[in-house]
mmCIF file of C-alpha atoms in Angstrom:
data_model
loop_
_atom_site.group_PDB
_atom_site.id
_atom_site.type_symbol
_atom_site.label_atom_id
_atom_site.label_comp_id
_atom_site.label_asym_id
_atom_site.label_seq_id
_atom_site.Cartn_x
_atom_site.Cartn_y
_atom_site.Cartn_z
ATOM 1 C CA ALA A 1 0.000 0.000 0.000
ATOM 2 C CA GLN A 2 1.056 3.565 -0.591
ATOM 3 C CA ARG A 3 2.022 5.336 2.630
ATOM 4 C CA PRO A 4 0.488 8.790 3.128
ATOM 5 C CA GLN A 5 2.445 11.840 1.928
ATOM 6 C CA PRO A 6 4.695 10.455 -0.834
ATOM 7 C CA TRP A 7 4.613 12.157 -4.199
ATOM 8 C CA VAL A 8 3.069 10.149 -7.033
ATOM 9 C CA GLN A 9 1.961 10.534 -10.628
ATOM 10 C CA VAL A 10 -1.429 9.258 -11.798
ATOM 11 C CA LYS A 11 -1.825 7.529 -15.175
ATOM 12 C CA GLU A 12 -4.631 8.982 -17.295
ATOM 13 C CA LEU A 13 -7.359 6.494 -18.260
ATOM 14 C CA PHE A 14 -7.823 7.753 -21.826
ATOM 15 C CA PRO A 15 -4.901 10.021 -22.789
ATOM 16 C CA SER A 16 -5.180 11.791 -26.120
ATOM 17 C CA ALA A 17 -2.308 11.862 -28.573
ATOM 18 C CA THR A 18 -1.416 15.417 -27.529
ATOM 19 C CA SER A 19 -1.767 15.074 -23.742
ATOM 20 C CA ALA A 20 0.611 13.567 -21.215
ATOM 21 C CA LYS A 21 0.098 9.956 -20.143
ATOM 22 C CA TRP A 22 1.053 10.737 -16.513
ATOM 23 C CA SER A 23 -0.139 13.666 -14.366
ATOM 24 C CA ASN A 24 2.038 16.207 -12.588
ATOM 25 C CA PRO A 25 3.345 15.055 -9.180
ATOM 26 C CA ARG A 26 0.665 15.007 -6.453
ATOM 27 C CA GLN A 27 0.633 13.956 -2.804
ATOM 28 C CA VAL A 28 -1.082 10.860 -1.411
ATOM 29 C CA LEU A 29 -3.519 11.879 1.337
ATOM 30 C CA LEU A 30 -4.901 8.462 2.387
ATOM 31 C CA SER A 31 -4.382 4.919 1.190
ATOM 32 C CA THR A 32 -5.479 1.305 1.537
ATOM 33 C CA PRO A 33 -3.753 -1.781 0.104
ATOM 34 C CA THR A 34 -5.645 -1.329 -3.205
ATOM 35 C CA VAL A 35 -6.597 2.357 -3.606
ATOM 36 C CA ALA A 36 -5.289 5.810 -2.700
ATOM 37 C CA LYS A 37 -6.820 9.252 -2.204
ATOM 38 C CA ILE A 38 -4.744 11.745 -4.171
ATOM 39 C CA GLU A 39 -4.555 15.506 -3.630
ATOM 40 C CA GLY A 40 -6.802 17.383 -6.092
ATOM 41 C CA ILE A 41 -8.684 14.284 -7.346
ATOM 42 C CA LYS A 42 -12.175 13.578 -5.986
ATOM 43 C CA ALA A 43 -12.262 9.842 -6.760
ATOM 44 C CA TRP A 44 -10.133 7.140 -5.142
ATOM 45 C CA ILE A 45 -7.430 5.860 -7.537
ATOM 46 C CA HIS A 46 -6.445 2.179 -7.894
ATOM 47 C CA ILE A 47 -2.756 1.607 -7.169
ATOM 48 C CA SER A 48 -2.218 0.131 -10.651
ATOM 49 C CA ARG A 49 -2.595 3.724 -11.978
ATOM 50 C CA ILE A 50 -0.033 5.226 -9.557
ATOM 51 C CA LYS A 51 3.754 5.457 -9.732
ATOM 52 C CA LYS A 52 6.047 7.022 -7.147
ATOM 53 C CA THR A 53 7.992 10.102 -8.156
ATOM 54 C CA PRO A 54 10.554 12.286 -6.363
ATOM 55 C CA SER A 55 9.133 15.267 -4.519
ATOM 56 C CA PRO A 56 9.194 18.445 -6.612
ATOM 57 C CA GLN A 57 12.071 20.828 -6.009
ATOM 58 C CA TRP A 58 11.382 24.386 -4.899
ATOM 59 C CA GLU A 59 12.738 27.128 -7.099
ATOM 60 C CA CYS A 60 12.680 30.917 -7.009
ATOM 61 C CA GLN A 61 11.529 32.992 -9.945
ATOM 62 C CA ALA A 62 11.676 36.764 -10.220
ATOM 63 C CA THR A 63 8.205 38.111 -11.086
ATOM 64 C CA THR A 64 8.980 41.844 -10.942
ATOM 65 C CA ASP A 65 11.612 44.017 -9.281
ATOM 66 C CA LEU A 66 12.445 42.734 -5.779
ATOM 67 C CA LYS A 67 9.680 40.111 -5.689
ATOM 68 C CA LEU A 68 10.179 36.343 -5.643
ATOM 69 C CA ARG A 69 7.667 33.559 -6.104
ATOM 70 C CA LEU A 70 8.320 30.023 -4.806
ATOM 71 C CA GLN A 71 7.022 27.144 -6.899
#
């Protein structure tokens, strides 16, 4: 079972030719041995559609003079 809080990517059920097959990294909120509740997705996701991914790195970007935005 997925442990809560790792970062994962979710495989799209019906990806189009122009869209990505895997989603952006998201956090696991809850899990059971067969399904997981993923941040930003209302439905529970079966673990066969999930793969672990490294946590995203924070980076600073200048938006205007003397302002920084963390992403």
